[in-house]
Tab-separated table of C-alpha atoms in Angstrom:
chain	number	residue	atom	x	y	z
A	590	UNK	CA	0.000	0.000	0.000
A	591	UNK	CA	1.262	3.700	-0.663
A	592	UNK	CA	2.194	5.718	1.953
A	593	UNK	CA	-0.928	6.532	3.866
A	594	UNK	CA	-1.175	10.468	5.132
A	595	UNK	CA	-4.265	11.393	7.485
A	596	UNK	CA	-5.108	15.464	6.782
A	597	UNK	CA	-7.147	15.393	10.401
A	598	UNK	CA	-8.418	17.276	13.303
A	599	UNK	CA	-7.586	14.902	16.302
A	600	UNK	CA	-10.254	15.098	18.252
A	601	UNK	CA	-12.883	14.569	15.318
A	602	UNK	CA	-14.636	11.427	15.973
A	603	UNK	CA	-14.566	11.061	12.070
A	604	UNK	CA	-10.811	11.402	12.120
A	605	UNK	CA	-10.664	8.954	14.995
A	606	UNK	CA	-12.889	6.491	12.416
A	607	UNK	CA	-9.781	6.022	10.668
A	608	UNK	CA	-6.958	5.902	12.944
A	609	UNK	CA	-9.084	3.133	14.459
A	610	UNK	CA	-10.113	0.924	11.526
A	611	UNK	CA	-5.574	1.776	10.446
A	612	UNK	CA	-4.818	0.415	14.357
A	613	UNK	CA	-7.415	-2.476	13.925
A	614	UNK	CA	-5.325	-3.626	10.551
A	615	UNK	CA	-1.785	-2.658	11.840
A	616	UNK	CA	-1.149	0.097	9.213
A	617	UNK	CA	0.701	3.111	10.020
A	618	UNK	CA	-0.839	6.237	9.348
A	619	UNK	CA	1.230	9.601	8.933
A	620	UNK	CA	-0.916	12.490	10.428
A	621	UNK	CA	-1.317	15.868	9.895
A	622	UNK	CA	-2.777	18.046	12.229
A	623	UNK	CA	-5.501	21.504	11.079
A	624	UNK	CA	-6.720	23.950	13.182
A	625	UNK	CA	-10.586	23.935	12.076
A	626	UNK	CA	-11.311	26.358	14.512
A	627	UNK	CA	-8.817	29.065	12.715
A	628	UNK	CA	-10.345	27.946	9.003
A	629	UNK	CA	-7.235	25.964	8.279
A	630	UNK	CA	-8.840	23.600	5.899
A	631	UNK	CA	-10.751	26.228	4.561
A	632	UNK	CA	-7.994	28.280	2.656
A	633	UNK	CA	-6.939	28.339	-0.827
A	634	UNK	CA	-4.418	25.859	-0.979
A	635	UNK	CA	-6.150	23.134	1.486
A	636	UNK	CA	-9.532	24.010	-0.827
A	637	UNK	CA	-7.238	23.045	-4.356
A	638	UNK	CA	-4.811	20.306	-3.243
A	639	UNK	CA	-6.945	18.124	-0.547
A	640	UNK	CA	-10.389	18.750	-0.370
A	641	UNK	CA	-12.679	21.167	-2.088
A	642	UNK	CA	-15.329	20.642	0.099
A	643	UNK	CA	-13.094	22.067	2.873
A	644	UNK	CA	-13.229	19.110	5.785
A	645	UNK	CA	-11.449	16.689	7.321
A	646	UNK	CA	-10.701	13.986	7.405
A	647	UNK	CA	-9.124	12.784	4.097
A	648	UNK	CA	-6.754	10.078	3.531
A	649	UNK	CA	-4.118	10.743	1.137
A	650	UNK	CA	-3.021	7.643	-0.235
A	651	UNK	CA	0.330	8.581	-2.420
A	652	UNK	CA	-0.443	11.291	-3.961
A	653	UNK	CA	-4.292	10.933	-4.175
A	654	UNK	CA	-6.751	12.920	-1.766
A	655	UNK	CA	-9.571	10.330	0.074
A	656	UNK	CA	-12.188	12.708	1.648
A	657	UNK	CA	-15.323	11.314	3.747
A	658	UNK	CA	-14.281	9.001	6.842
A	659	UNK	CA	-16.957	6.084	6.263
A	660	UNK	CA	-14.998	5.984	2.551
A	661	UNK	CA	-11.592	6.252	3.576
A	662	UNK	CA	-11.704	3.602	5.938
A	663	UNK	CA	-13.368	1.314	3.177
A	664	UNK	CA	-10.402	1.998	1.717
A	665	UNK	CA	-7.669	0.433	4.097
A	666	UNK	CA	-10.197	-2.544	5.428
A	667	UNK	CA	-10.767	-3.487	1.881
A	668	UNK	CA	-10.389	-7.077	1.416
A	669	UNK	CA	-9.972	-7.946	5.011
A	670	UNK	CA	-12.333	-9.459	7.963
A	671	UNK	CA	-13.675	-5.708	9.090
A	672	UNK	CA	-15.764	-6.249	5.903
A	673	UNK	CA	-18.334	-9.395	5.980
A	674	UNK	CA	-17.738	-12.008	3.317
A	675	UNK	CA	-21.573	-12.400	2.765
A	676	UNK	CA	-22.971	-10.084	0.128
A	677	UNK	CA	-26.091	-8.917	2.290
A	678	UNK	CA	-24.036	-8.431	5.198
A	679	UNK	CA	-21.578	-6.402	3.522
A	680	UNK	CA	-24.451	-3.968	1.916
A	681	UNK	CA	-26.029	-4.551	5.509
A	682	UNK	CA	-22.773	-2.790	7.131
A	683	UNK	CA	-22.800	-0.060	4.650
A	684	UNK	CA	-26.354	0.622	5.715
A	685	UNK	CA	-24.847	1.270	9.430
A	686	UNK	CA	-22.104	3.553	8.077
A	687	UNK	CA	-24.690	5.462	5.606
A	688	UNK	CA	-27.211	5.531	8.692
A	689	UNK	CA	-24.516	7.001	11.041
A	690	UNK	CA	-23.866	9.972	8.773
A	691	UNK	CA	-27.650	10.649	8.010
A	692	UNK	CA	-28.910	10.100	11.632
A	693	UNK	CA	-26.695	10.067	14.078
A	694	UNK	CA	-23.302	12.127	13.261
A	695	UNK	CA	-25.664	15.123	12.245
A	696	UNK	CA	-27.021	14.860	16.035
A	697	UNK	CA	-24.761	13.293	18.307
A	698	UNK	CA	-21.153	14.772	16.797
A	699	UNK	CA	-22.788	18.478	16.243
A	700	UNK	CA	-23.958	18.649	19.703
A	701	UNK	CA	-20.606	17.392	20.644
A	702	UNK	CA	-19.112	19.882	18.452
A	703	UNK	CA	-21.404	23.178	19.417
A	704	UNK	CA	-21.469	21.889	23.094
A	705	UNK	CA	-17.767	21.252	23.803
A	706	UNK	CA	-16.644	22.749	20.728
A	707	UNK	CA	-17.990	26.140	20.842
A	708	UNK	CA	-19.985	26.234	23.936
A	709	UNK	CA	-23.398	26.703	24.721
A	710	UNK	CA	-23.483	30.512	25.356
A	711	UNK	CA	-21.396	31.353	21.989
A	712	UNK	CA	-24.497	29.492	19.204
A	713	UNK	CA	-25.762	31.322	17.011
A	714	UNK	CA	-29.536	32.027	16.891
A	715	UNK	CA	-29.808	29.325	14.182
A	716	UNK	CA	-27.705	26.166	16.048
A	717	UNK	CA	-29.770	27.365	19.455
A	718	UNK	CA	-33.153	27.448	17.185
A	719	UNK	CA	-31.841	23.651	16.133
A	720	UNK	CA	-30.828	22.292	19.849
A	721	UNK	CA	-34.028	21.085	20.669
A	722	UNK	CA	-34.286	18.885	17.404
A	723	UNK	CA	-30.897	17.583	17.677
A	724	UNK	CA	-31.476	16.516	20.975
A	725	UNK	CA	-34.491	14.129	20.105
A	726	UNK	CA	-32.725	12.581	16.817
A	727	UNK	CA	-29.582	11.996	18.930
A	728	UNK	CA	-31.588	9.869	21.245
A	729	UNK	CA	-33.535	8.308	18.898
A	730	UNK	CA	-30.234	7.429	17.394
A	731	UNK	CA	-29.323	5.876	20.513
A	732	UNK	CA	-32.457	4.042	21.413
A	733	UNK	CA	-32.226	2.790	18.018
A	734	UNK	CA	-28.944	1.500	18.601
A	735	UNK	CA	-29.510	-0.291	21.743
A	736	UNK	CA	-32.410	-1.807	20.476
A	737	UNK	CA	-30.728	-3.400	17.909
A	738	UNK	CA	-28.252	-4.498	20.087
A	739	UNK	CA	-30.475	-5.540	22.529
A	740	UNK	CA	-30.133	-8.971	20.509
A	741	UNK	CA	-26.546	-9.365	19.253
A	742	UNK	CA	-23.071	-8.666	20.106
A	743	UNK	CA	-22.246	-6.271	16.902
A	744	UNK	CA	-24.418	-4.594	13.725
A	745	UNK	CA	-23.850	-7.495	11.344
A	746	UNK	CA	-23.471	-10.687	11.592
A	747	UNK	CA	-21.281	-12.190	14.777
A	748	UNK	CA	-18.059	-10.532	14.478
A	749	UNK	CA	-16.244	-6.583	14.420
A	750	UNK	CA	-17.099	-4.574	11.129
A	751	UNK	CA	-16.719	-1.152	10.119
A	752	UNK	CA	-20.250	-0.410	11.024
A	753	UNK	CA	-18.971	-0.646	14.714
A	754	UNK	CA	-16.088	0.922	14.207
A	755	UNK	CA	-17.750	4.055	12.347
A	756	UNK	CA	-20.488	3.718	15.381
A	757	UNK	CA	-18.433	3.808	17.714
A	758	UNK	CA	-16.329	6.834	17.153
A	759	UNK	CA	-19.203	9.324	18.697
A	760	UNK	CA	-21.204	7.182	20.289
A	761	UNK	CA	-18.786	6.475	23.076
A	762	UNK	CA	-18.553	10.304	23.876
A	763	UNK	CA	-22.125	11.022	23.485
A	764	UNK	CA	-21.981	12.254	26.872
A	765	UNK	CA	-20.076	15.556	25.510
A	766	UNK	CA	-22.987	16.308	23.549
A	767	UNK	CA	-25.279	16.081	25.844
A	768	UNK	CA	-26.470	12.212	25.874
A	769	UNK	CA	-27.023	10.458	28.784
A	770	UNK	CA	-25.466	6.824	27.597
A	771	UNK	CA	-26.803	5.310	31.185
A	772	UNK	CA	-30.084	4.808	29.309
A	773	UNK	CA	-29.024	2.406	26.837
A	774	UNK	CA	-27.887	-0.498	28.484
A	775	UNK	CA	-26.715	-2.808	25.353
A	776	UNK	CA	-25.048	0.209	23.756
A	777	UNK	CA	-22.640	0.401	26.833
A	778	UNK	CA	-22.423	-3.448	26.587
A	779	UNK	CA	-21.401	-2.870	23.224
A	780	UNK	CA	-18.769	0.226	23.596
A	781	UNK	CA	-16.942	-2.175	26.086
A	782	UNK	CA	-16.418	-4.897	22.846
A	783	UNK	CA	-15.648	-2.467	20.649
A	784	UNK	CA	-13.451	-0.913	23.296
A	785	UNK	CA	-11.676	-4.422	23.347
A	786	UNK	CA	-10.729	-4.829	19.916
A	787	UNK	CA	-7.309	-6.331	18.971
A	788	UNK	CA	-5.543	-2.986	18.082
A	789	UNK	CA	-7.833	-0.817	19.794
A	790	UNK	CA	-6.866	2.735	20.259
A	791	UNK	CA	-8.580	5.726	21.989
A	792	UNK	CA	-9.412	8.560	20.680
A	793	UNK	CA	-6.906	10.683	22.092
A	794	UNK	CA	-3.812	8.420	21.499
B	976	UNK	CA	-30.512	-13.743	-6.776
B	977	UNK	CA	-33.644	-13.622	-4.334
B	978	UNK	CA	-36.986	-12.003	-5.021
B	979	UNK	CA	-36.559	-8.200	-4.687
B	980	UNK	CA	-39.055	-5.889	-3.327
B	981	UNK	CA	-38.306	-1.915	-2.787
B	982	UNK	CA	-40.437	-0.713	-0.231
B	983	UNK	CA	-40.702	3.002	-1.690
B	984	UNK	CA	-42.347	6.442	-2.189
B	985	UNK	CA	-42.078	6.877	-5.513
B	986	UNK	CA	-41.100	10.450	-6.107
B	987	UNK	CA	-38.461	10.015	-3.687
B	988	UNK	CA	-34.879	10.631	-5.280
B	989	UNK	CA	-33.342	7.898	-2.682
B	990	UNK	CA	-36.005	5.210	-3.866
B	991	UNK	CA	-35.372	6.164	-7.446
B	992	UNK	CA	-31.370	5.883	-7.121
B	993	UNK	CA	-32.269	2.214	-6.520
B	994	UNK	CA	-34.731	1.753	-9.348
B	995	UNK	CA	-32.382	3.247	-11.491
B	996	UNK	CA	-29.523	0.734	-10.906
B	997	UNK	CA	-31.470	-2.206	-10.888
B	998	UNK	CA	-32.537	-0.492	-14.514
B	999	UNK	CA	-29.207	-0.468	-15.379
B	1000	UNK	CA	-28.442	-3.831	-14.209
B	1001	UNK	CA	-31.180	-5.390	-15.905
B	1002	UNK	CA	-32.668	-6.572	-12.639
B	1003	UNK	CA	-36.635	-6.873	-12.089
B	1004	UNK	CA	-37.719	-5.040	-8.769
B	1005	UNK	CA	-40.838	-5.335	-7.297
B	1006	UNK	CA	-42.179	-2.144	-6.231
B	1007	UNK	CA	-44.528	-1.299	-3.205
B	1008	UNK	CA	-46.105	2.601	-1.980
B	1009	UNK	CA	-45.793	3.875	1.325
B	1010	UNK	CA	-47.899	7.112	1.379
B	1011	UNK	CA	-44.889	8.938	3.985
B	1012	UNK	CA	-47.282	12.204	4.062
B	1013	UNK	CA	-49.717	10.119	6.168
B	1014	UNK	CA	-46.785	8.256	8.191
B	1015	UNK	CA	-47.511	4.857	6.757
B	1016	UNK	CA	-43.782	4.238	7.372
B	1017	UNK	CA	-44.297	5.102	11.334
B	1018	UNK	CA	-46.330	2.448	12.394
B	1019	UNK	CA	-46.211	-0.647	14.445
B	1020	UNK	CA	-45.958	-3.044	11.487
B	1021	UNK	CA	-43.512	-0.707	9.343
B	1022	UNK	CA	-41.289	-0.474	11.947
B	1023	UNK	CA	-41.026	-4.060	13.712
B	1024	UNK	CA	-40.979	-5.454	10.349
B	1025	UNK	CA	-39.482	-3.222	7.762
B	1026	UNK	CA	-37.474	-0.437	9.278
B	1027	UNK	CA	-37.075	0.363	12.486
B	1028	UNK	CA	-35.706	3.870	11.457
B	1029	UNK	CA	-39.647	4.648	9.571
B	1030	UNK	CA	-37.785	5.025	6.720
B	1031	UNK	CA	-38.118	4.221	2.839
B	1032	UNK	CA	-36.339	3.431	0.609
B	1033	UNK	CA	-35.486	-0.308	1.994
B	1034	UNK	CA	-34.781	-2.992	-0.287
B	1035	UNK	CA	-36.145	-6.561	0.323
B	1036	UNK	CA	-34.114	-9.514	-0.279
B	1037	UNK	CA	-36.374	-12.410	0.020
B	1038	UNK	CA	-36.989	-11.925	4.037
B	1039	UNK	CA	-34.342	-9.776	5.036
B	1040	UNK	CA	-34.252	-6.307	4.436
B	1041	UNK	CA	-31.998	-3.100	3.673
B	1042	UNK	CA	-32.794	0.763	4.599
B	1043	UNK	CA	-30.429	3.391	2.994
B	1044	UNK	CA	-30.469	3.603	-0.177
B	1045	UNK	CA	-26.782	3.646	-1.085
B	1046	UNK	CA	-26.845	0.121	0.395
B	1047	UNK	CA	-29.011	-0.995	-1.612
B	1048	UNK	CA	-27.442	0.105	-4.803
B	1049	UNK	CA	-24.282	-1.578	-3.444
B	1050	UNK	CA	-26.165	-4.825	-2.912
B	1051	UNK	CA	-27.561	-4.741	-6.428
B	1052	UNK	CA	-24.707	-3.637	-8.444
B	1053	UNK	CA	-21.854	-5.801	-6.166
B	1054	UNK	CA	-19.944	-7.194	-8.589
B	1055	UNK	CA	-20.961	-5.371	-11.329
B	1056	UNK	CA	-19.532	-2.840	-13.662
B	1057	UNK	CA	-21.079	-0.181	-11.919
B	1058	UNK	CA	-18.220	-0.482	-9.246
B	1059	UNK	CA	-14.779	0.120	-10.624
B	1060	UNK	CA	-12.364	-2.505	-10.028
B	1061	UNK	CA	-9.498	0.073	-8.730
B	1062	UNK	CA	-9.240	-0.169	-5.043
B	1063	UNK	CA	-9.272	3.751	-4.878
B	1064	UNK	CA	-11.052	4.415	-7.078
B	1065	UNK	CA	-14.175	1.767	-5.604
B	1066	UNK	CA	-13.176	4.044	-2.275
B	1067	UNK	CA	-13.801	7.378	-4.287
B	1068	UNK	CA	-16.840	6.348	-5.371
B	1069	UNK	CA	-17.725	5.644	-1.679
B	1070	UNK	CA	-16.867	8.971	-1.339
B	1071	UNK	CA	-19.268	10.716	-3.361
B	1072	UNK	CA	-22.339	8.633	-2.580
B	1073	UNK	CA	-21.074	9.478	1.168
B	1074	UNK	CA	-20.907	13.260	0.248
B	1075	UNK	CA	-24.242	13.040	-1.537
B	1076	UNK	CA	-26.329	12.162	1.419
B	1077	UNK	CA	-24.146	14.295	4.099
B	1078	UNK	CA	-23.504	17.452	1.883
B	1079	UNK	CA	-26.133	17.284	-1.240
B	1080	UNK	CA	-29.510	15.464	0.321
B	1081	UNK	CA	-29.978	17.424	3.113
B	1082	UNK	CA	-29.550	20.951	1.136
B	1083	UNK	CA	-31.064	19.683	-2.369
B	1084	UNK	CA	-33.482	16.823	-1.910
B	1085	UNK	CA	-34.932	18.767	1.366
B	1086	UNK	CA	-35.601	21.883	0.264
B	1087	UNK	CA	-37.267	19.804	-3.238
B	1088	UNK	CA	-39.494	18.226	-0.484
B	1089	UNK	CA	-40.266	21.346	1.670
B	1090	UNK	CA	-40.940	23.463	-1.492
B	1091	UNK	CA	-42.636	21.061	-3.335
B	1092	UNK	CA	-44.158	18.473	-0.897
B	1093	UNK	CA	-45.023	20.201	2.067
B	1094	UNK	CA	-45.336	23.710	0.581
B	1095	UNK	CA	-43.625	27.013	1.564
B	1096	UNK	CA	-46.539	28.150	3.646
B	1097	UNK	CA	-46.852	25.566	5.818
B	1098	UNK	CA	-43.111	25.151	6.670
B	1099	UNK	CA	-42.738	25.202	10.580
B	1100	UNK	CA	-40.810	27.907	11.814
B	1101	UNK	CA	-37.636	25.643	12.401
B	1102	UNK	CA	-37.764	24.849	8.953
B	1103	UNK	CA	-38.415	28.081	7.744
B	1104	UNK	CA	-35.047	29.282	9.593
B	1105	UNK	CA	-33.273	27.050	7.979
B	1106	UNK	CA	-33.978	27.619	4.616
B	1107	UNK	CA	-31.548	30.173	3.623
B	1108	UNK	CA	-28.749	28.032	5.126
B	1109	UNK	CA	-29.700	25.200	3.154
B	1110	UNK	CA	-30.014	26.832	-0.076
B	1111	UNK	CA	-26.355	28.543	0.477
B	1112	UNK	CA	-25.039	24.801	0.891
B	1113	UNK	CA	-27.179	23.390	-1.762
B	1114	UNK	CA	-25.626	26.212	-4.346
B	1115	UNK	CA	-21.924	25.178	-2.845
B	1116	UNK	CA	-22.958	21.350	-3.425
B	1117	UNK	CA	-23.862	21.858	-6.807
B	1118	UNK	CA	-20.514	24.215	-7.627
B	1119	UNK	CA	-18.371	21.997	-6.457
B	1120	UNK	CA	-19.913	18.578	-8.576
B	1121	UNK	CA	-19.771	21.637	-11.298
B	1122	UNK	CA	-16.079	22.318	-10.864
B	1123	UNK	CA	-15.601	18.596	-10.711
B	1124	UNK	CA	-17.096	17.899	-13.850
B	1125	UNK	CA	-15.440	20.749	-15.329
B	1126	UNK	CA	-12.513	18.341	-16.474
B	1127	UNK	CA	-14.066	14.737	-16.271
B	1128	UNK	CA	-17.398	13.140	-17.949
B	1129	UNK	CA	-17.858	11.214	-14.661
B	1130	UNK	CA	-17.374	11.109	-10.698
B	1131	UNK	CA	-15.174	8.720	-10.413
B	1132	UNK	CA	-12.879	7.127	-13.876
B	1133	UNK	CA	-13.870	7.839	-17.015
B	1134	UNK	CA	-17.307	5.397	-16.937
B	1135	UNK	CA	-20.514	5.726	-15.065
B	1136	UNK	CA	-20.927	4.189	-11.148
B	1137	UNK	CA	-23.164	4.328	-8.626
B	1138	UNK	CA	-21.662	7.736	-7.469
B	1139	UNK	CA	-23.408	9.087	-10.581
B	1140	UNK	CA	-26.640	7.424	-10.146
B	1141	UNK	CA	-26.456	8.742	-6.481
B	1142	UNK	CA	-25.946	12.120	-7.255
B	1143	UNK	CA	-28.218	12.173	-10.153
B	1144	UNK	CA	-31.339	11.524	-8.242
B	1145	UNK	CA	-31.646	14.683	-6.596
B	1146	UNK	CA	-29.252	17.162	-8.893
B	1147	UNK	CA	-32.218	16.479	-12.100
B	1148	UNK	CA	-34.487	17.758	-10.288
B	1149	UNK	CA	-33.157	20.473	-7.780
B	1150	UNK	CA	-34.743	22.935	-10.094
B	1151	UNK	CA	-37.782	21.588	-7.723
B	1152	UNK	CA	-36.132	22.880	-4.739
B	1153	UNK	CA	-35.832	26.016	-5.725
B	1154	UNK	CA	-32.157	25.504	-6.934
B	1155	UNK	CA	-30.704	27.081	-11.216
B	1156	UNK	CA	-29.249	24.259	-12.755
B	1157	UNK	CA	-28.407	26.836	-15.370
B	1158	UNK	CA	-25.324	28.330	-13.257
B	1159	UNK	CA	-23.858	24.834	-13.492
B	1160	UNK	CA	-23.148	23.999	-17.093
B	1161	UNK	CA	-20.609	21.033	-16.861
B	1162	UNK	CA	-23.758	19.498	-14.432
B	1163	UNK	CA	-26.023	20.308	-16.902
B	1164	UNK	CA	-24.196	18.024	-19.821
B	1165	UNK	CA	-23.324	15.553	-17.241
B	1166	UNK	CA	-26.684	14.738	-16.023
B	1167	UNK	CA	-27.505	13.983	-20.568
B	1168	UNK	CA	-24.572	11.323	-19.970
B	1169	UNK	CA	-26.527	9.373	-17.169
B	1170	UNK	CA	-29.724	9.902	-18.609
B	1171	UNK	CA	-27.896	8.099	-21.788
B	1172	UNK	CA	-27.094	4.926	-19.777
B	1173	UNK	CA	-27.977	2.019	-21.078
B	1174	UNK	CA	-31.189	0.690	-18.869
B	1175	UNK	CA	-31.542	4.680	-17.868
B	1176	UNK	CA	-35.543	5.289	-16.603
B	1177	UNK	CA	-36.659	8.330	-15.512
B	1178	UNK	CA	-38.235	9.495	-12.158
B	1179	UNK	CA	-41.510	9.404	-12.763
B	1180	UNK	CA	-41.517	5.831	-14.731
């Protein structure tokens, strides 16, 4: 494989998607730390070379720019046993990762991120006219979750895929947006397997 | 492959994305209305059986069943030409279909549904706060698959995938939403390339 390059914010739970799937497979991941706070990956020459949608993460792979987590860490897992061999279960754990970025990252992560990120008194009238919303689609997110889990060990099938992996990146700090992860019993069950991956890193390693 | 049902709305861009690659994959779908303005995907039986998210599109697979629908073009068109056979590349296609429903749904298809579906003057106030935001990002969304195209006939290679059917759901008919496709030229001759596909059927068939 090329040499891989993470263009990242640390504490981004997205950028922590991929430094956990890397850990899980025992690559080694160059990173490359932007201030998003100070606009860093929103000037001219972040906008032409890595990402013209101006976000992180993306992977560079060589010389080639990877932007969206849930695709870069398709990316390095592809081929091995964080993707199911069974056709349905693969689409299955795609379904998770698309699912996370529809209805739960837009929820859970930006409450993290206005909450510890920003800070409650400094919202605009917009994100405070939004809190309320965000609050009940994070915990449906959540009771979602643990319903689903109420029944098996991980999303699909019997074993560790990227669907937990992507899951797990905000769920397990929930609490610093706001979530109350007491209430969902198998979801902590969960967090603790996930937690005990072969490889496993934390988010601020 | 097992009998496939697509539990849909039919004017839906996310159900279409799916009948549109089974189109193009030659493969017969069964089709089946949910009327969502009456919340016939929120009850009991909807969601213990079909989707516990009250969500359509979900794709049936003889008893099992698939929300989101860019897992359910994956399921269909696994294997197929659709997907190109380039690691990164099969990544950077992940990438756009991940962009599309993170950066381009939620600006594009939404405003389409609370202009057209739900009408301007019966938007809630939270929604009616949001709609200059979402038009801004729908107009960036659009000028950057513009400046994209600019220099390629596709998303990803030089041959149609499911990023293209993904973002041509919604981009055909953001006009709907209140969005000029005219201020995006190299979108505008784009979206006659997928409409050439082979198998192409329109929205509305």
């Amino acid at each position: 494989m090329s040499n891989l390059i993470l263009h990242e914010y640390a504490r981004s739970g997205n950028c922590y998607k991929i430094r956990l799937t890397a850990a899980c497979l025992g690559l080694p991941v160059e990173r490359r730390e932007y201030d998003i706070m100070a606009g860093a990956t929103r000037t001219p020459s972040f906008l032409d070379t890595v990402n013209a949608n101006g976000r992180i993460p993306v992977l560079q792979v060589g010389d080639r720019f990877l932007p969206e987590s849930g695709a870069a860490c398709l990316y390095l897992a592809d081929g091995s046993a964080l993707l199911p061999a069974d056709r349905f279960d693969r689409a299955d754990m795609m379904r998770w990762m698309f699912w996370e970025q529809y209805n739960h990252e837009p929820n859970v992560a930006t409450l993290r991120f206005w909450r510890l990120f920003i800070g409650d008194d400094r919202l605009n009238d917009l994100q405070r006219a939004q809190l309320p919303a965000k609050q009940v689609a994070g915990e449906a997110a959540l009771a979602l979750m643990d319903e689903h889990l109420s029944t098996r060990d991980y999303f699909v099938g019997d074993r560790p895929t990227l669907a937990d992996i992507a899951l797990y990146a905000y769920t397990h700090v929930a609490n610093e947006g706001g979530f109350d992860l007491s209430l969902y019993p198998s979801v902590q069950k969960w967090l603790g397997q996930v937690a005990a991956m072969p490889g496993h890193v934390t988010l601020d390693a």
